[in-house]
């Protein structure tokens, strides 16, 4: 029987390395561990490695095979293990593994106490640099309410408010739970969101937002102050996009540290 040729492992003569090569947006079921326990979700994986100049191609099937064999719950520790195993399988010294998924949290309405789920977009990334150093990062998108201080000040009654998307990206030296980021951001918004509200709850969150107006600048500064105080966080980006209710454009602000 003739041996099947391995074209990917053949020599490439163009002498150009590739920084990242692999698979993108592979949907795969996983279980995620958080402060509230484990939850099943469907994630999107992007897995890439460095390819040296002399190698023609990477072995794409090995990325998928690695996930098929992954039987652990995804958390801060298993993310690092999976990233390092990816590099070993692909015989590379540097690479990146990113996994994004919807994260659900059960919340109780502020007055009635009725429970409902609210969804958030979460991404975890493990990366090994060209120097062989591992780093882990967490990214969370949190929807909140913001109410304009200027509108409140100049209006005889009422003030315009809107739903806002706050995105926090963290470089961490220790594990930071998704729920911690949610609490930090929602505490600084004019009001947090809920999946289900009764009329007394709606009255509460409307008045809460009116009593706690925030510019987009206030939002990112207040959140940044919380992040700066946490020694587990080595670097961060916090951004807020306010989907203005009286304009056909958004208000936007970003703080990056360092």
PDB file of C-alpha atoms in Angstrom:
ATOM      1  CA  UNK A   1       0.000   0.000   0.000  1.00  0.00           C
ATOM      2  CA  UNK A   2       1.417   3.392  -1.004  1.00  0.00           C
ATOM      3  CA  UNK A   3       2.115   5.900   1.784  1.00  0.00           C
ATOM      4  CA  UNK A   4      -0.174   8.953   1.723  1.00  0.00           C
ATOM      5  CA  UNK A   5       1.939  12.115   1.265  1.00  0.00           C
ATOM      6  CA  UNK A   6       1.941  14.757   4.034  1.00  0.00           C
ATOM      7  CA  UNK A   7       1.987  17.999   2.030  1.00  0.00           C
ATOM      8  CA  UNK A   8       1.630  20.257   5.106  1.00  0.00           C
ATOM      9  CA  UNK A   9       4.980  19.097   6.440  1.00  0.00           C
ATOM     10  CA  UNK A  10       6.848  19.752   3.214  1.00  0.00           C
ATOM     11  CA  UNK A  11       9.347  22.584   2.840  1.00  0.00           C
ATOM     12  CA  UNK A  12       8.276  26.068   1.768  1.00  0.00           C
ATOM     13  CA  UNK A  13      10.821  28.085  -0.214  1.00  0.00           C
ATOM     14  CA  UNK A  14       9.374  31.601   0.161  1.00  0.00           C
ATOM     15  CA  UNK A  15      11.058  32.130   3.558  1.00  0.00           C
ATOM     16  CA  UNK A  16       8.057  33.953   5.098  1.00  0.00           C
ATOM     17  CA  UNK A  17       6.805  32.915   8.570  1.00  0.00           C
ATOM     18  CA  UNK A  18       3.099  33.147   9.448  1.00  0.00           C
ATOM     19  CA  UNK A  19       2.186  34.752  12.783  1.00  0.00           C
ATOM     20  CA  UNK A  20      -1.127  32.977  13.217  1.00  0.00           C
ATOM     21  CA  UNK A  21      -2.605  30.057  11.304  1.00  0.00           C
ATOM     22  CA  UNK A  22      -5.338  27.679  12.380  1.00  0.00           C
ATOM     23  CA  UNK A  23      -9.116  27.469  12.601  1.00  0.00           C
ATOM     24  CA  UNK A  24     -11.639  30.220  13.294  1.00  0.00           C
ATOM     25  CA  UNK A  25     -15.183  30.205  14.685  1.00  0.00           C
ATOM     26  CA  UNK A  26     -15.556  26.480  15.285  1.00  0.00           C
ATOM     27  CA  UNK A  27     -18.762  25.953  17.270  1.00  0.00           C
ATOM     28  CA  UNK A  28     -18.401  23.355  19.989  1.00  0.00           C
ATOM     29  CA  UNK A  29     -20.366  22.436  23.154  1.00  0.00           C
ATOM     30  CA  UNK A  30     -18.560  23.035  26.453  1.00  0.00           C
ATOM     31  CA  UNK A  31     -19.253  23.298  30.160  1.00  0.00           C
ATOM     32  CA  UNK A  32     -18.047  26.491  31.820  1.00  0.00           C
ATOM     33  CA  UNK A  33     -17.193  26.822  35.512  1.00  0.00           C
ATOM     34  CA  UNK A  34     -17.984  30.059  37.337  1.00  0.00           C
ATOM     35  CA  UNK A  35     -18.737  31.265  40.860  1.00  0.00           C
ATOM     36  CA  UNK A  36     -22.319  30.070  40.524  1.00  0.00           C
ATOM     37  CA  UNK A  37     -21.321  26.572  39.392  1.00  0.00           C
ATOM     38  CA  UNK A  38     -21.165  24.916  35.990  1.00  0.00           C
ATOM     39  CA  UNK A  39     -23.295  25.732  32.978  1.00  0.00           C
ATOM     40  CA  UNK A  40     -23.448  24.126  29.555  1.00  0.00           C
ATOM     41  CA  UNK A  41     -23.121  26.375  26.536  1.00  0.00           C
ATOM     42  CA  UNK A  42     -22.099  26.384  22.886  1.00  0.00           C
ATOM     43  CA  UNK A  43     -18.823  28.204  22.322  1.00  0.00           C
ATOM     44  CA  UNK A  44     -16.928  29.493  19.307  1.00  0.00           C
ATOM     45  CA  UNK A  45     -13.271  28.505  19.248  1.00  0.00           C
ATOM     46  CA  UNK A  46     -10.489  30.249  17.334  1.00  0.00           C
ATOM     47  CA  UNK A  47      -7.193  28.364  17.601  1.00  0.00           C
ATOM     48  CA  UNK A  48      -3.980  29.510  15.936  1.00  0.00           C
ATOM     49  CA  UNK A  49      -0.245  28.821  16.136  1.00  0.00           C
ATOM     50  CA  UNK A  50       2.947  30.347  14.756  1.00  0.00           C
ATOM     51  CA  UNK A  51       4.155  28.679  11.556  1.00  0.00           C
ATOM     52  CA  UNK A  52       7.894  28.867  10.758  1.00  0.00           C
ATOM     53  CA  UNK A  53       9.073  30.062   7.369  1.00  0.00           C
ATOM     54  CA  UNK A  54      10.296  26.674   6.209  1.00  0.00           C
ATOM     55  CA  UNK A  55       7.023  24.780   6.906  1.00  0.00           C
ATOM     56  CA  UNK A  56       4.372  24.799   4.177  1.00  0.00           C
ATOM     57  CA  UNK A  57       1.293  24.369   6.335  1.00  0.00           C
ATOM     58  CA  UNK A  58      -0.093  23.475   9.738  1.00  0.00           C
ATOM     59  CA  UNK A  59      -2.152  20.381  10.557  1.00  0.00           C
ATOM     60  CA  UNK A  60      -5.688  21.771  10.743  1.00  0.00           C
ATOM     61  CA  UNK A  61      -7.298  18.509  11.840  1.00  0.00           C
ATOM     62  CA  UNK A  62      -5.229  18.463  15.044  1.00  0.00           C
ATOM     63  CA  UNK A  63      -7.059  21.527  16.385  1.00  0.00           C
ATOM     64  CA  UNK A  64     -10.421  19.794  16.054  1.00  0.00           C
ATOM     65  CA  UNK A  65      -9.049  16.512  17.404  1.00  0.00           C
ATOM     66  CA  UNK A  66      -7.838  18.355  20.510  1.00  0.00           C
ATOM     67  CA  UNK A  67     -11.338  19.681  21.224  1.00  0.00           C
ATOM     68  CA  UNK A  68     -12.898  16.281  20.603  1.00  0.00           C
ATOM     69  CA  UNK A  69     -10.648  14.884  23.332  1.00  0.00           C
ATOM     70  CA  UNK A  70     -11.204  17.788  25.745  1.00  0.00           C
ATOM     71  CA  UNK A  71     -13.326  16.430  28.594  1.00  0.00           C
ATOM     72  CA  UNK A  72     -12.697  19.029  31.303  1.00  0.00           C
ATOM     73  CA  UNK A  73     -14.832  21.932  32.446  1.00  0.00           C
ATOM     74  CA  UNK A  74     -13.582  25.172  30.927  1.00  0.00           C
ATOM     75  CA  UNK A  75     -12.135  27.551  33.504  1.00  0.00           C
ATOM     76  CA  UNK A  76      -8.998  29.630  34.064  1.00  0.00           C
ATOM     77  CA  UNK A  77      -6.813  26.579  34.738  1.00  0.00           C
ATOM     78  CA  UNK A  78      -8.075  24.293  31.968  1.00  0.00           C
ATOM     79  CA  UNK A  79      -7.775  27.147  29.453  1.00  0.00           C
ATOM     80  CA  UNK A  80      -4.024  27.270  30.089  1.00  0.00           C
ATOM     81  CA  UNK A  81      -3.734  23.483  29.905  1.00  0.00           C
ATOM     82  CA  UNK A  82      -5.643  23.403  26.611  1.00  0.00           C
ATOM     83  CA  UNK A  83      -3.526  26.194  25.120  1.00  0.00           C
ATOM     84  CA  UNK A  84      -0.246  24.500  26.013  1.00  0.00           C
ATOM     85  CA  UNK A  85      -1.504  21.160  24.702  1.00  0.00           C
ATOM     86  CA  UNK A  86      -2.439  22.851  21.423  1.00  0.00           C
ATOM     87  CA  UNK A  87       1.133  24.064  20.971  1.00  0.00           C
ATOM     88  CA  UNK A  88       2.494  20.603  21.751  1.00  0.00           C
ATOM     89  CA  UNK A  89       0.142  18.944  19.248  1.00  0.00           C
ATOM     90  CA  UNK A  90       1.008  21.438  16.514  1.00  0.00           C
ATOM     91  CA  UNK A  91       4.743  21.470  17.368  1.00  0.00           C
ATOM     92  CA  UNK A  92       4.808  25.253  17.712  1.00  0.00           C
ATOM     93  CA  UNK A  93       6.367  27.566  20.321  1.00  0.00           C
ATOM     94  CA  UNK A  94       3.697  30.296  20.175  1.00  0.00           C
ATOM     95  CA  UNK A  95      -0.043  30.476  19.661  1.00  0.00           C
ATOM     96  CA  UNK A  96      -3.442  31.695  20.808  1.00  0.00           C
ATOM     97  CA  UNK A  97      -6.677  29.978  21.811  1.00  0.00           C
ATOM     98  CA  UNK A  98      -9.821  32.100  22.106  1.00  0.00           C
ATOM     99  CA  UNK A  99     -13.230  30.838  23.150  1.00  0.00           C
ATOM    100  CA  UNK A 100     -16.373  32.987  23.189  1.00  0.00           C
ATOM    101  CA  UNK A 101     -19.776  31.991  24.497  1.00  0.00           C
ATOM    102  CA  UNK A 102     -23.071  33.316  25.892  1.00  0.00           C
ATOM    103  CA  UNK A 103     -23.040  33.338  29.688  1.00  0.00           C
ATOM    104  CA  UNK A 104     -26.317  33.306  31.611  1.00  0.00           C
ATOM    105  CA  UNK A 105     -26.861  34.643  35.103  1.00  0.00           C
ATOM    106  CA  UNK A 106     -30.008  34.261  37.209  1.00  0.00           C
ATOM    107  CA  UNK A 107     -31.124  37.600  38.603  1.00  0.00           C
ATOM    108  CA  UNK A 108     -33.859  38.595  41.035  1.00  0.00           C
ATOM    109  CA  UNK A 109     -36.003  41.636  40.241  1.00  0.00           C
ATOM    110  CA  UNK A 110     -35.398  44.461  42.765  1.00  0.00           C
ATOM    111  CA  UNK A 111     -38.915  44.663  44.241  1.00  0.00           C
ATOM    112  CA  UNK A 112     -40.931  41.550  43.364  1.00  0.00           C
ATOM    113  CA  UNK A 113     -37.933  39.233  43.622  1.00  0.00           C
ATOM    114  CA  UNK A 114     -39.080  37.318  40.544  1.00  0.00           C
ATOM    115  CA  UNK A 115     -36.173  35.414  38.987  1.00  0.00           C
ATOM    116  CA  UNK A 116     -35.099  35.461  35.350  1.00  0.00           C
ATOM    117  CA  UNK A 117     -31.996  34.852  33.265  1.00  0.00           C
ATOM    118  CA  UNK A 118     -29.923  37.566  31.608  1.00  0.00           C
ATOM    119  CA  UNK A 119     -27.318  36.757  28.971  1.00  0.00           C
ATOM    120  CA  UNK A 120     -23.834  38.252  28.550  1.00  0.00           C
ATOM    121  CA  UNK A 121     -21.157  37.763  25.886  1.00  0.00           C
ATOM    122  CA  UNK A 122     -17.932  36.347  27.348  1.00  0.00           C
ATOM    123  CA  UNK A 123     -14.549  35.543  25.780  1.00  0.00           C
ATOM    124  CA  UNK A 124     -11.563  33.762  27.310  1.00  0.00           C
ATOM    125  CA  UNK A 125      -8.156  33.809  25.625  1.00  0.00           C
ATOM    126  CA  UNK A 126      -4.986  31.912  26.401  1.00  0.00           C
ATOM    127  CA  UNK A 127      -1.850  32.979  24.569  1.00  0.00           C
ATOM    128  CA  UNK A 128       1.800  31.946  24.529  1.00  0.00           C
ATOM    129  CA  UNK A 129       4.098  34.659  23.149  1.00  0.00           C
ATOM    130  CA  UNK A 130       7.182  34.194  20.982  1.00  0.00           C
ATOM    131  CA  UNK A 131       9.189  34.373  24.214  1.00  0.00           C
ATOM    132  CA  UNK A 132       7.274  31.411  25.612  1.00  0.00           C
ATOM    133  CA  UNK A 133       5.338  33.444  28.188  1.00  0.00           C
ATOM    134  CA  UNK A 134       1.716  32.478  28.886  1.00  0.00           C
ATOM    135  CA  UNK A 135      -0.985  35.083  29.515  1.00  0.00           C
ATOM    136  CA  UNK A 136      -4.705  34.779  30.052  1.00  0.00           C
ATOM    137  CA  UNK A 137      -7.375  37.363  29.333  1.00  0.00           C
ATOM    138  CA  UNK A 138     -11.087  37.786  29.939  1.00  0.00           C
ATOM    139  CA  UNK A 139     -13.540  39.911  27.943  1.00  0.00           C
ATOM    140  CA  UNK A 140     -17.143  40.555  28.977  1.00  0.00           C
ATOM    141  CA  UNK A 141     -19.878  42.631  27.333  1.00  0.00           C
ATOM    142  CA  UNK A 142     -22.410  43.894  29.875  1.00  0.00           C
ATOM    143  CA  UNK A 143     -25.668  45.631  28.841  1.00  0.00           C
ATOM    144  CA  UNK A 144     -26.801  48.359  31.251  1.00  0.00           C
ATOM    145  CA  UNK A 145     -28.928  51.510  31.388  1.00  0.00           C
ATOM    146  CA  UNK A 146     -27.467  55.019  31.303  1.00  0.00           C
ATOM    147  CA  UNK A 147     -29.362  58.265  31.900  1.00  0.00           C
ATOM    148  CA  UNK A 148     -28.033  61.601  30.659  1.00  0.00           C
ATOM    149  CA  UNK A 149     -27.117  64.089  33.469  1.00  0.00           C
ATOM    150  CA  UNK A 150     -27.414  67.041  31.080  1.00  0.00           C
ATOM    151  CA  UNK A 151     -30.904  66.032  29.951  1.00  0.00           C
ATOM    152  CA  UNK A 152     -32.001  65.676  33.568  1.00  0.00           C
ATOM    153  CA  UNK A 153     -30.571  69.078  34.507  1.00  0.00           C
ATOM    154  CA  UNK A 154     -32.122  71.090  31.687  1.00  0.00           C
ATOM    155  CA  UNK A 155     -35.539  69.404  31.474  1.00  0.00           C
ATOM    156  CA  UNK A 156     -38.553  70.359  33.574  1.00  0.00           C
ATOM    157  CA  UNK A 157     -39.487  66.698  33.772  1.00  0.00           C
ATOM    158  CA  UNK A 158     -37.937  63.477  32.549  1.00  0.00           C
ATOM    159  CA  UNK A 159     -34.543  62.773  31.013  1.00  0.00           C
ATOM    160  CA  UNK A 160     -33.442  60.714  28.046  1.00  0.00           C
ATOM    161  CA  UNK A 161     -31.954  57.327  28.817  1.00  0.00           C
ATOM    162  CA  UNK A 162     -30.725  54.415  26.769  1.00  0.00           C
ATOM    163  CA  UNK A 163     -29.335  50.922  26.845  1.00  0.00           C
ATOM    164  CA  UNK A 164     -25.551  50.855  26.858  1.00  0.00           C
ATOM    165  CA  UNK A 165     -22.999  48.173  26.116  1.00  0.00           C
ATOM    166  CA  UNK A 166     -19.997  48.197  28.431  1.00  0.00           C
ATOM    167  CA  UNK A 167     -17.108  45.972  27.338  1.00  0.00           C
ATOM    168  CA  UNK A 168     -14.360  45.116  29.807  1.00  0.00           C
ATOM    169  CA  UNK A 169     -11.184  43.343  28.676  1.00  0.00           C
ATOM    170  CA  UNK A 170      -8.771  42.174  31.377  1.00  0.00           C
ATOM    171  CA  UNK A 171      -5.240  40.815  31.475  1.00  0.00           C
ATOM    172  CA  UNK A 172      -5.073  38.886  34.743  1.00  0.00           C
ATOM    173  CA  UNK A 173      -2.299  37.410  36.866  1.00  0.00           C
ATOM    174  CA  UNK A 174      -4.901  35.444  38.854  1.00  0.00           C
ATOM    175  CA  UNK A 175      -8.394  34.219  38.128  1.00  0.00           C
ATOM    176  CA  UNK A 176     -11.102  36.890  37.963  1.00  0.00           C
ATOM    177  CA  UNK A 177     -14.614  35.440  37.839  1.00  0.00           C
ATOM    178  CA  UNK A 178     -17.125  36.581  35.227  1.00  0.00           C
ATOM    179  CA  UNK A 179     -19.618  37.396  37.997  1.00  0.00           C
ATOM    180  CA  UNK A 180     -17.135  39.786  39.593  1.00  0.00           C
ATOM    181  CA  UNK A 181     -16.884  41.795  36.374  1.00  0.00           C
ATOM    182  CA  UNK A 182     -20.677  41.847  36.059  1.00  0.00           C
ATOM    183  CA  UNK A 183     -21.045  43.170  39.605  1.00  0.00           C
ATOM    184  CA  UNK A 184     -18.397  45.871  39.094  1.00  0.00           C
ATOM    185  CA  UNK A 185     -19.982  47.209  35.929  1.00  0.00           C
ATOM    186  CA  UNK A 186     -23.634  46.972  36.942  1.00  0.00           C
ATOM    187  CA  UNK A 187     -22.884  48.805  40.191  1.00  0.00           C
ATOM    188  CA  UNK A 188     -21.540  51.776  38.228  1.00  0.00           C
ATOM    189  CA  UNK A 189     -24.369  52.042  35.690  1.00  0.00           C
ATOM    190  CA  UNK A 190     -27.406  54.250  36.068  1.00  0.00           C
ATOM    191  CA  UNK A 191     -29.302  50.978  36.430  1.00  0.00           C
ATOM    192  CA  UNK A 192     -28.689  47.327  35.665  1.00  0.00           C
ATOM    193  CA  UNK A 193     -30.903  45.263  33.361  1.00  0.00           C
ATOM    194  CA  UNK A 194     -33.175  42.330  34.149  1.00  0.00           C
ATOM    195  CA  UNK A 195     -34.767  39.673  31.980  1.00  0.00           C
ATOM    196  CA  UNK A 196     -38.185  40.005  33.633  1.00  0.00           C
ATOM    197  CA  UNK A 197     -39.753  42.887  35.568  1.00  0.00           C
ATOM    198  CA  UNK A 198     -43.175  43.435  37.148  1.00  0.00           C
ATOM    199  CA  UNK A 199     -44.646  46.951  37.333  1.00  0.00           C
ATOM    200  CA  UNK A 200     -43.193  47.726  40.796  1.00  0.00           C
ATOM    201  CA  UNK A 201     -39.796  46.606  39.510  1.00  0.00           C
ATOM    202  CA  UNK A 202     -40.085  48.781  36.411  1.00  0.00           C
ATOM    203  CA  UNK A 203     -40.931  51.776  38.615  1.00  0.00           C
ATOM    204  CA  UNK A 204     -37.880  51.025  40.756  1.00  0.00           C
ATOM    205  CA  UNK A 205     -35.354  50.732  37.909  1.00  0.00           C
ATOM    206  CA  UNK A 206     -36.748  53.826  36.153  1.00  0.00           C
ATOM    207  CA  UNK A 207     -36.419  55.924  39.301  1.00  0.00           C
ATOM    208  CA  UNK A 208     -33.050  54.346  40.120  1.00  0.00           C
ATOM    209  CA  UNK A 209     -31.683  55.460  36.751  1.00  0.00           C
ATOM    210  CA  UNK A 210     -33.113  58.962  37.206  1.00  0.00           C
ATOM    211  CA  UNK A 211     -31.424  59.279  40.596  1.00  0.00           C
ATOM    212  CA  UNK A 212     -28.099  58.016  39.209  1.00  0.00           C
ATOM    213  CA  UNK A 213     -27.380  59.816  35.910  1.00  0.00           C
ATOM    214  CA  UNK A 214     -24.144  58.936  34.087  1.00  0.00           C
ATOM    215  CA  UNK A 215     -22.394  60.336  31.043  1.00  0.00           C
ATOM    216  CA  UNK A 216     -20.507  57.785  28.941  1.00  0.00           C
ATOM    217  CA  UNK A 217     -17.361  59.425  30.375  1.00  0.00           C
ATOM    218  CA  UNK A 218     -18.603  58.831  33.934  1.00  0.00           C
ATOM    219  CA  UNK A 219     -19.287  55.190  33.160  1.00  0.00           C
ATOM    220  CA  UNK A 220     -15.790  54.297  31.952  1.00  0.00           C
ATOM    221  CA  UNK A 221     -14.028  56.358  34.629  1.00  0.00           C
ATOM    222  CA  UNK A 222     -16.013  54.844  37.485  1.00  0.00           C
ATOM    223  CA  UNK A 223     -15.405  51.301  36.219  1.00  0.00           C
ATOM    224  CA  UNK A 224     -11.709  52.005  35.597  1.00  0.00           C
ATOM    225  CA  UNK A 225     -11.324  53.160  39.206  1.00  0.00           C
ATOM    226  CA  UNK A 226     -12.619  49.777  40.406  1.00  0.00           C
ATOM    227  CA  UNK A 227     -10.300  47.851  38.071  1.00  0.00           C
ATOM    228  CA  UNK A 228      -7.256  49.877  39.101  1.00  0.00           C
ATOM    229  CA  UNK A 229      -7.809  48.879  42.718  1.00  0.00           C
ATOM    230  CA  UNK A 230      -7.690  45.124  41.997  1.00  0.00           C
ATOM    231  CA  UNK A 231      -4.127  43.751  42.122  1.00  0.00           C
ATOM    232  CA  UNK A 232      -5.090  40.654  40.117  1.00  0.00           C
ATOM    233  CA  UNK A 233      -5.533  42.835  37.029  1.00  0.00           C
ATOM    234  CA  UNK A 234      -2.329  43.789  35.205  1.00  0.00           C
ATOM    235  CA  UNK A 235      -3.924  45.562  32.238  1.00  0.00           C
ATOM    236  CA  UNK A 236      -7.412  46.438  31.058  1.00  0.00           C
ATOM    237  CA  UNK A 237      -9.549  48.176  28.507  1.00  0.00           C
ATOM    238  CA  UNK A 238     -12.997  49.446  29.400  1.00  0.00           C
ATOM    239  CA  UNK A 239     -15.295  50.931  26.775  1.00  0.00           C
ATOM    240  CA  UNK A 240     -18.896  52.017  26.722  1.00  0.00           C
ATOM    241  CA  UNK A 241     -21.212  52.546  23.789  1.00  0.00           C
ATOM    242  CA  UNK A 242     -24.429  54.375  24.627  1.00  0.00           C
ATOM    243  CA  UNK A 243     -27.141  53.845  22.011  1.00  0.00           C
ATOM    244  CA  UNK A 244     -28.552  57.352  22.236  1.00  0.00           C
ATOM    245  CA  UNK A 245     -32.335  57.629  22.314  1.00  0.00           C
ATOM    246  CA  UNK A 246     -32.435  61.192  20.905  1.00  0.00           C
ATOM    247  CA  UNK A 247     -29.738  60.791  18.220  1.00  0.00           C
ATOM    248  CA  UNK A 248     -29.091  58.435  15.333  1.00  0.00           C
ATOM    249  CA  UNK A 249     -25.549  57.830  16.578  1.00  0.00           C
ATOM    250  CA  UNK A 250     -23.928  56.407  19.709  1.00  0.00           C
ATOM    251  CA  UNK A 251     -21.883  58.092  22.387  1.00  0.00           C
ATOM    252  CA  UNK A 252     -18.599  56.262  23.011  1.00  0.00           C
ATOM    253  CA  UNK A 253     -15.675  56.304  25.434  1.00  0.00           C
ATOM    254  CA  UNK A 254     -12.649  54.059  26.074  1.00  0.00           C
ATOM    255  CA  UNK A 255      -9.968  53.853  28.766  1.00  0.00           C
ATOM    256  CA  UNK A 256      -6.911  51.633  28.339  1.00  0.00           C
ATOM    257  CA  UNK A 257      -4.403  50.824  31.089  1.00  0.00           C
ATOM    258  CA  UNK A 258      -1.470  50.927  31.102  1.00  0.00           C
TER     259      UNK A 258
END
